[in-house]
Coordinates of C-alpha atoms in Angstrom, one line a residue:
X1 CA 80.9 17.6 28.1
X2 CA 78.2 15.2 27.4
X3 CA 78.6 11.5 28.4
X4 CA 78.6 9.1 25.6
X5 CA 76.7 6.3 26.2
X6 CA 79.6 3.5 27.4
X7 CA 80.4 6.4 30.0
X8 CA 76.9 6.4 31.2
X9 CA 76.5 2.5 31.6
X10 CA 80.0 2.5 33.4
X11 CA 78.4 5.5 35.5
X12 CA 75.2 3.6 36.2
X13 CA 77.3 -0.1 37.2
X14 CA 79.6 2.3 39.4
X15 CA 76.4 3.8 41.2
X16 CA 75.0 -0.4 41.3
X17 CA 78.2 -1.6 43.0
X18 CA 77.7 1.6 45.5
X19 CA 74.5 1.3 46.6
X20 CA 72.4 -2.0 46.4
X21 CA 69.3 -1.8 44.7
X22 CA 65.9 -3.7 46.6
X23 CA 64.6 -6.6 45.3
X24 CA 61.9 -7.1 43.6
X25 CA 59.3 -7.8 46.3
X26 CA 60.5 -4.4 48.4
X27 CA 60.0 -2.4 45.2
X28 CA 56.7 -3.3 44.0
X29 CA 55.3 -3.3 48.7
X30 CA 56.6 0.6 47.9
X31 CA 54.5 1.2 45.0
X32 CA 51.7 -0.1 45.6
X33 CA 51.7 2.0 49.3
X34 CA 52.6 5.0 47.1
X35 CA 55.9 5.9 47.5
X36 CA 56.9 7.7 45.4
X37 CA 60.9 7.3 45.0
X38 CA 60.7 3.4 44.7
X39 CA 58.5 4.4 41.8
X40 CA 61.2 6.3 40.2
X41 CA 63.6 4.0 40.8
X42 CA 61.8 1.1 39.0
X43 CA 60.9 3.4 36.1
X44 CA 64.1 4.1 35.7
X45 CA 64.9 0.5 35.4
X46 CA 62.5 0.0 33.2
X47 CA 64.0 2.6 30.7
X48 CA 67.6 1.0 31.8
X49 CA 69.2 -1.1 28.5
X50 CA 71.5 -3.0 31.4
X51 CA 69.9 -6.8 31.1
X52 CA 70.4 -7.0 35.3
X53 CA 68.3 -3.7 35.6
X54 CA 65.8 -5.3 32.6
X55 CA 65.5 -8.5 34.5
X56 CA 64.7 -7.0 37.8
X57 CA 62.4 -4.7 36.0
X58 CA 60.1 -7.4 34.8
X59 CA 60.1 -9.0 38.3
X60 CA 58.7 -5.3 39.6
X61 CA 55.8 -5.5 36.2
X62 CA 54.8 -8.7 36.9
X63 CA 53.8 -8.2 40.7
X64 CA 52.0 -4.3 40.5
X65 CA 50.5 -6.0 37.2
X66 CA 47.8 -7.3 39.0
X67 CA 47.1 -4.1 41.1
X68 CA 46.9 -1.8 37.3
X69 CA 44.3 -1.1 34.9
X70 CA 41.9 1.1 37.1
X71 CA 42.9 4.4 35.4
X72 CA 41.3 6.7 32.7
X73 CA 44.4 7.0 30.3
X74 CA 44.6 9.6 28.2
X75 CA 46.6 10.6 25.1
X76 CA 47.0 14.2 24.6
X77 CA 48.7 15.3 21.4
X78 CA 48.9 18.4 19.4
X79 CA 51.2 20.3 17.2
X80 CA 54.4 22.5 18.0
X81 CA 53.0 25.8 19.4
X82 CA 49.5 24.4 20.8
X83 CA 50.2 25.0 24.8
X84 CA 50.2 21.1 25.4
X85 CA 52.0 21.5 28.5
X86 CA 50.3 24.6 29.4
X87 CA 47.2 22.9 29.1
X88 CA 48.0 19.9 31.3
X89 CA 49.0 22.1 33.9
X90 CA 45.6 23.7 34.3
X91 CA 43.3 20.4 33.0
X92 CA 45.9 18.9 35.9
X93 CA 45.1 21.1 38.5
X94 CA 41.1 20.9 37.5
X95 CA 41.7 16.7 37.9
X96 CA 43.5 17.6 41.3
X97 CA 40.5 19.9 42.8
X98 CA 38.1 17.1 41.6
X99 CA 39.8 14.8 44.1
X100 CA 41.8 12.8 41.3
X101 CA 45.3 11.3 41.7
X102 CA 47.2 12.1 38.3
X103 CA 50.4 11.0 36.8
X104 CA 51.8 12.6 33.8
X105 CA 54.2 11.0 31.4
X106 CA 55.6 13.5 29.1
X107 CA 57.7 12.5 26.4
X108 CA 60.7 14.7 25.6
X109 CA 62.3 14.5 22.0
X110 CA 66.0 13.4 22.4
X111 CA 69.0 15.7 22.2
X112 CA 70.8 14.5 19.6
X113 CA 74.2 15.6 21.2
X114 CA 73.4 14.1 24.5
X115 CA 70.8 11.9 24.5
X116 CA 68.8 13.4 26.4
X117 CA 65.5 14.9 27.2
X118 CA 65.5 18.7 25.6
X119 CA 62.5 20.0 26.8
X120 CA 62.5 20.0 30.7
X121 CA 58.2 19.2 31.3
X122 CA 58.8 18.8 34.4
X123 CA 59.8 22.5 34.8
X124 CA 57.2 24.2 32.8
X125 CA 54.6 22.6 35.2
X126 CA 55.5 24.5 37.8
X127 CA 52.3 24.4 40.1
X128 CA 51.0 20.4 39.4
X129 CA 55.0 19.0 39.9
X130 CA 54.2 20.9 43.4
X131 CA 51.0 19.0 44.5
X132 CA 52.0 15.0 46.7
X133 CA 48.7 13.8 44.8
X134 CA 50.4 14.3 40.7
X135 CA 53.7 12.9 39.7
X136 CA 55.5 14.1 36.2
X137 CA 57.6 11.7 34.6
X138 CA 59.3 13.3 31.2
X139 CA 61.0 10.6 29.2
X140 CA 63.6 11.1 26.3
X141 CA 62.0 9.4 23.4
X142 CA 65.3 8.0 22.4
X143 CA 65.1 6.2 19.2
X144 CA 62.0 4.6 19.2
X145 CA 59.6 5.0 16.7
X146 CA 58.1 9.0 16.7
X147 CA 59.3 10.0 20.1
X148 CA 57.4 7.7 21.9
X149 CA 59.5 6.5 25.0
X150 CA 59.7 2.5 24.4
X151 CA 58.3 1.9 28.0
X152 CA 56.1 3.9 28.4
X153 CA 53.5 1.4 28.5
X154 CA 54.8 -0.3 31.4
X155 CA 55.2 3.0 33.1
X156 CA 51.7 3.1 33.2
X157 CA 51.0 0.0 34.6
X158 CA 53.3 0.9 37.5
X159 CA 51.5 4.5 38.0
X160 CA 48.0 2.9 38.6
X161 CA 49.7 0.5 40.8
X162 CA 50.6 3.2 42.9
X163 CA 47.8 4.5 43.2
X164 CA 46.7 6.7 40.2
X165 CA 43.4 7.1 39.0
X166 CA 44.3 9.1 36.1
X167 CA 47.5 8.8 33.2
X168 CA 47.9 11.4 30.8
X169 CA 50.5 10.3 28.3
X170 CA 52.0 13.7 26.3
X171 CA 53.1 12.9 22.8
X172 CA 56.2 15.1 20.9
X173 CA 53.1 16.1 18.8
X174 CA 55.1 15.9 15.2
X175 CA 52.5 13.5 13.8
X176 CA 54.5 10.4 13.9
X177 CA 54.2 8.8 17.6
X178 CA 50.6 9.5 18.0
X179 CA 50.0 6.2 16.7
X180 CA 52.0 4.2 19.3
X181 CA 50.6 6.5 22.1
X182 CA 47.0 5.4 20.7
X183 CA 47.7 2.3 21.4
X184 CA 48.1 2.6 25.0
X185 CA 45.1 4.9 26.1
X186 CA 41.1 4.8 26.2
X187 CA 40.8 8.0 24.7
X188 CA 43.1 10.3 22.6
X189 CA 42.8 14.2 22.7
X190 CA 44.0 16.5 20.3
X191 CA 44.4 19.7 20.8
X192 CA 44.2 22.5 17.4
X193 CA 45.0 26.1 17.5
X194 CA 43.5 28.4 15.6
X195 CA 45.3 29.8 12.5
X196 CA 47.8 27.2 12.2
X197 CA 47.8 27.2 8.4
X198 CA 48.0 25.4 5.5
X199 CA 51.2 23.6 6.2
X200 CA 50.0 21.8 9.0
X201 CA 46.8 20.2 7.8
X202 CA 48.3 16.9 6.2
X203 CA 49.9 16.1 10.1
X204 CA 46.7 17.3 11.1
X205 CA 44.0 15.4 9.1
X206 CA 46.3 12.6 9.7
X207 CA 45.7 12.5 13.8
X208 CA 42.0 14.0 13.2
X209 CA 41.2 10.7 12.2
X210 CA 42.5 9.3 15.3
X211 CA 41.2 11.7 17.8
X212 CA 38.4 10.3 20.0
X213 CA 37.9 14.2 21.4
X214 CA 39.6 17.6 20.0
X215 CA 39.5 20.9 21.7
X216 CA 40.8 24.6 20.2
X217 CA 43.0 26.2 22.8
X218 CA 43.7 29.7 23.6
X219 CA 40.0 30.8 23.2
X220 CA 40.8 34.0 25.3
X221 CA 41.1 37.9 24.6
X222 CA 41.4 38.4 21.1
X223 CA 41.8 34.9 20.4
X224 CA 38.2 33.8 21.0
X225 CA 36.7 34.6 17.7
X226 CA 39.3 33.1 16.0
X227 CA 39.3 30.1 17.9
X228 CA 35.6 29.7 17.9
X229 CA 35.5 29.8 14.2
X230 CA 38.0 27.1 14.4
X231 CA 35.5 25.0 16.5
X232 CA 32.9 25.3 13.3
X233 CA 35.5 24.6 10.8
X234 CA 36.7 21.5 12.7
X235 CA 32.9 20.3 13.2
X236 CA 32.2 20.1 10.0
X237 CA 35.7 18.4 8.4
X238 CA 35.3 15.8 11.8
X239 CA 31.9 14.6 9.3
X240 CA 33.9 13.6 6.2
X241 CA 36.4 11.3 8.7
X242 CA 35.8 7.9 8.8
X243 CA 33.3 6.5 11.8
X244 CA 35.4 5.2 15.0
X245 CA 35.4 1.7 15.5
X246 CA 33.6 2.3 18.7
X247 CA 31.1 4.3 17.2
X248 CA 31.1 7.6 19.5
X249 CA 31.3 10.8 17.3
X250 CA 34.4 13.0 17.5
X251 CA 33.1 15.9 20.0
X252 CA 35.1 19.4 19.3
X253 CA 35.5 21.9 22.1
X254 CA 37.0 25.5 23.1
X255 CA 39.1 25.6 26.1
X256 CA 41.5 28.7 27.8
X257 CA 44.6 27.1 29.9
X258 CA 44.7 31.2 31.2
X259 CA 41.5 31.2 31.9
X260 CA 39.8 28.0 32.9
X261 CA 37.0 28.8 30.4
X262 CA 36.4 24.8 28.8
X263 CA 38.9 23.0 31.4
X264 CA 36.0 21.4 32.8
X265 CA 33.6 20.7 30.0
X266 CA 36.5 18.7 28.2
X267 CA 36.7 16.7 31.6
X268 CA 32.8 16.1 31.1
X269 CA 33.5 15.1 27.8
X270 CA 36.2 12.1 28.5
X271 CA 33.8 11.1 31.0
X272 CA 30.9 10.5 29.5
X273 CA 33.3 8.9 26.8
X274 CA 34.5 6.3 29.0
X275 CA 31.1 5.8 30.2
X276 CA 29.9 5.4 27.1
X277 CA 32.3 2.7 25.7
X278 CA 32.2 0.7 28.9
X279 CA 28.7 0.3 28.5
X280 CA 29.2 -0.7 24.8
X281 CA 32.1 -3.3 26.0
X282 CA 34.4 -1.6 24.0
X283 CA 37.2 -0.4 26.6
X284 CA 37.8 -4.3 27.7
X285 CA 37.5 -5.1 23.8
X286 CA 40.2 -2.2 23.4
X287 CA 42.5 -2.8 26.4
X288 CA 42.9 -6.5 24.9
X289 CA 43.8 -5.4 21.8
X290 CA 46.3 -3.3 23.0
X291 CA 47.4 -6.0 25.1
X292 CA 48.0 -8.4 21.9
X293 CA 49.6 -5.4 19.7
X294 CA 51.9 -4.1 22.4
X295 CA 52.8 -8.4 22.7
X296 CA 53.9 -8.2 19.0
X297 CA 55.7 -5.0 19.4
X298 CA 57.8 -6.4 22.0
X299 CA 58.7 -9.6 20.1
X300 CA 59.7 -7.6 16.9
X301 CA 62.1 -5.4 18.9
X302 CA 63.7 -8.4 21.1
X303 CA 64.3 -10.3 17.9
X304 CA 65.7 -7.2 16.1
X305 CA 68.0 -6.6 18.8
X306 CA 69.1 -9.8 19.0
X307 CA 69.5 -9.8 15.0
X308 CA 71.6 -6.9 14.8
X309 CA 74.0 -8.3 18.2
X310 CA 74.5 -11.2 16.6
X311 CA 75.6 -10.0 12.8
X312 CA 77.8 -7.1 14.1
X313 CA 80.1 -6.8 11.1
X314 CA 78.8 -9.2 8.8
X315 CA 75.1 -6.6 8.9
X316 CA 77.8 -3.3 8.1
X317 CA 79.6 -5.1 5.7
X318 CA 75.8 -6.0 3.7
X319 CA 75.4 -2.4 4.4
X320 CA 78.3 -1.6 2.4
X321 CA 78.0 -3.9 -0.9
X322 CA 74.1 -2.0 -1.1
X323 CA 74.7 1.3 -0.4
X324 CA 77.6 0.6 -3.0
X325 CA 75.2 -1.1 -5.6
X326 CA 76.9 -3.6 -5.4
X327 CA 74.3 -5.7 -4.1
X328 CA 70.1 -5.7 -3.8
X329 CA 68.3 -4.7 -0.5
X330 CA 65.9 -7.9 -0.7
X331 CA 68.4 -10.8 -1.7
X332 CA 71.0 -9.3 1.1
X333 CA 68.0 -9.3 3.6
X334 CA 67.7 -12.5 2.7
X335 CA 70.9 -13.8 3.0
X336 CA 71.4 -11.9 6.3
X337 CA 68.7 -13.9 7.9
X338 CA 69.6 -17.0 6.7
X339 CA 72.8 -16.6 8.3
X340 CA 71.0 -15.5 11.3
X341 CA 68.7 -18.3 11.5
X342 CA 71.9 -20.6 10.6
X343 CA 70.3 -21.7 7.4
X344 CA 73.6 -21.0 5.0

């Protein structure tokens, strides 16, 4: 039977009371030396809701904070069906054999039984879980907005403290977290299929317009035709996008996860990317941004938490009275943060 979650917190305190975690200072000496496990650990406690396991977490950020940032992050994104995590694998293993260190931080939509990841990444990357010099992280997205794990961005910080020179943050690819995910990498890859039809282009144009770089996969056997025709179409829709803010045009490439054919051109490509907005000053100007939004994020879900703690009944009885028409959404919003703020 799956836990519920009040059986997994008294699960977690029981394991707490039977085994003493390290402090602060002997977690973050074991990342930054690489190991592995204490990396875990404090990722863990970074996803943990328990305030003890929060507060220790922060203590961990704040000292590998000043040993992150050296990474090429990477979104990668794409619809249902696409071979994302096929394609990691072998772009992976091409990072590996070019001497790169590589985390991957996969995130896994959320059983809504259990709570818990659904997908299993880890497992369908058989051969790059294998290598000492990559380390898979998959995440349950939980409820956060699109899928996107809500610390994922300090689980990146904590990677390239340990050591690696390359994050590649997976997205659920259903066209809503790709915009959260954006906002944590220096470029943003999206991967198209061939043939996907009609029904898809809305989510597509939608993340088109975000991508900094897009590749066609499967462009194999009796695929490639297909998928190089694909290639043309997407060339010519990336011209009626709107310009990037950094100014580099939207390359579009063909790549084969089966057979290699692409793997390393796209590699090229982010690259010469990063190069590129370097020299432009663009990657500090974007880091900082993200920096400020990700500041703002965290303030509007502290406050929110601490919102809905604090009304408890009084916020489902409001529910109630609108949902009965008995009352209006806006005037009850307002009352409710009155009360909050100790205003009535």
């Amino acid at each position: 039977m799956p836990q519920t979650e009040g059986e997994k917190e008294t699960h977690i305190r029981g394991s707490i009371k039977k085994k003493r975690l390290p402090d602060a200072e002997t977690f973050s000496q074991g990342i930054l030396s690489g190991d592995i496990v204490l990396l875990s650990r404090a990722i863990t406690l970074i996803e943990s809701t328990l305030p003890s396991h929060q507060e220790l977490a922060e203590s961990i950020l704040e000292k590998c904070l000043p040993h992150s940032g050296k990474s090429i992050r990477v979104g990668i994104t794409g619809i249902p069906g696409v071979g994302k995590s096929t394609f990691i694998e072998a772009f992976g293993n091409h990072l590996l054999n070019q001497g790169r260190k590589i985390a991957v931080l996969t995130i896994d939509p959320t059983s809504q039984l259990s709570r818990g990841s659904i997908l299993g990444d880890k497992t369908r990357m058989e051969t790059l879980s294998r290598s000492d010099k990559a380390f898979i992280r998959p995440s349950p997205s939980g409820d956060s907005l699109g899928g996107v794990a809500r610390k994922t961005r300090e689980t990146i910080f904590l990677c390239e403290a340990a050591g690696f020179d390359t994050v590649l943050v997976e997205t659920v690819g259903v066209g809503q977290s790709e915009t959260a995910v954006n906002s944590m990498v220096d470029i943003f890859l999206l991967l198209l299929i061939a043939g996907a039809g009609d029904e898809l282009q809305g989510i597509k144009r939608g993340i088109m317009e975000m991508a900094d770089l897009i590749a066609i996969t499967k462009a194999d056997g009796e695929n490639l035709a297909r998928a190089n025709r694909a290639k043309a179409e997407t060339i010519s829709a990336v011209h009626f996008l709107p310009s990037h803010e950094s100014g580099i045009k939207t390359e579009v490439r063909t790549c084969s996860a089966v057979t290699g054919e692409g793997i390393s051109e796209i590699w090229t490509e982010i690259l010469n990317f990063i190069q590129a907005i370097k020299d432009k000053g663009y990657l500090d100007k974007k880091r900082k941004e993200q920096a400020k939004h990700w500041l703002h994020e965290s303030v509007q879900s502290m406050l929110l938490d601490d919102f809905f703690s604090k009304l408890g009944d009084d916020f489902q009885k409001a529910e109630e009275l609108v949902t009965q028409g008995l009352a209006g959404s806006y005037q009850t919003a307002r009352r409710l943060v009155k009360h909050y703020k100790h205003e009535d």
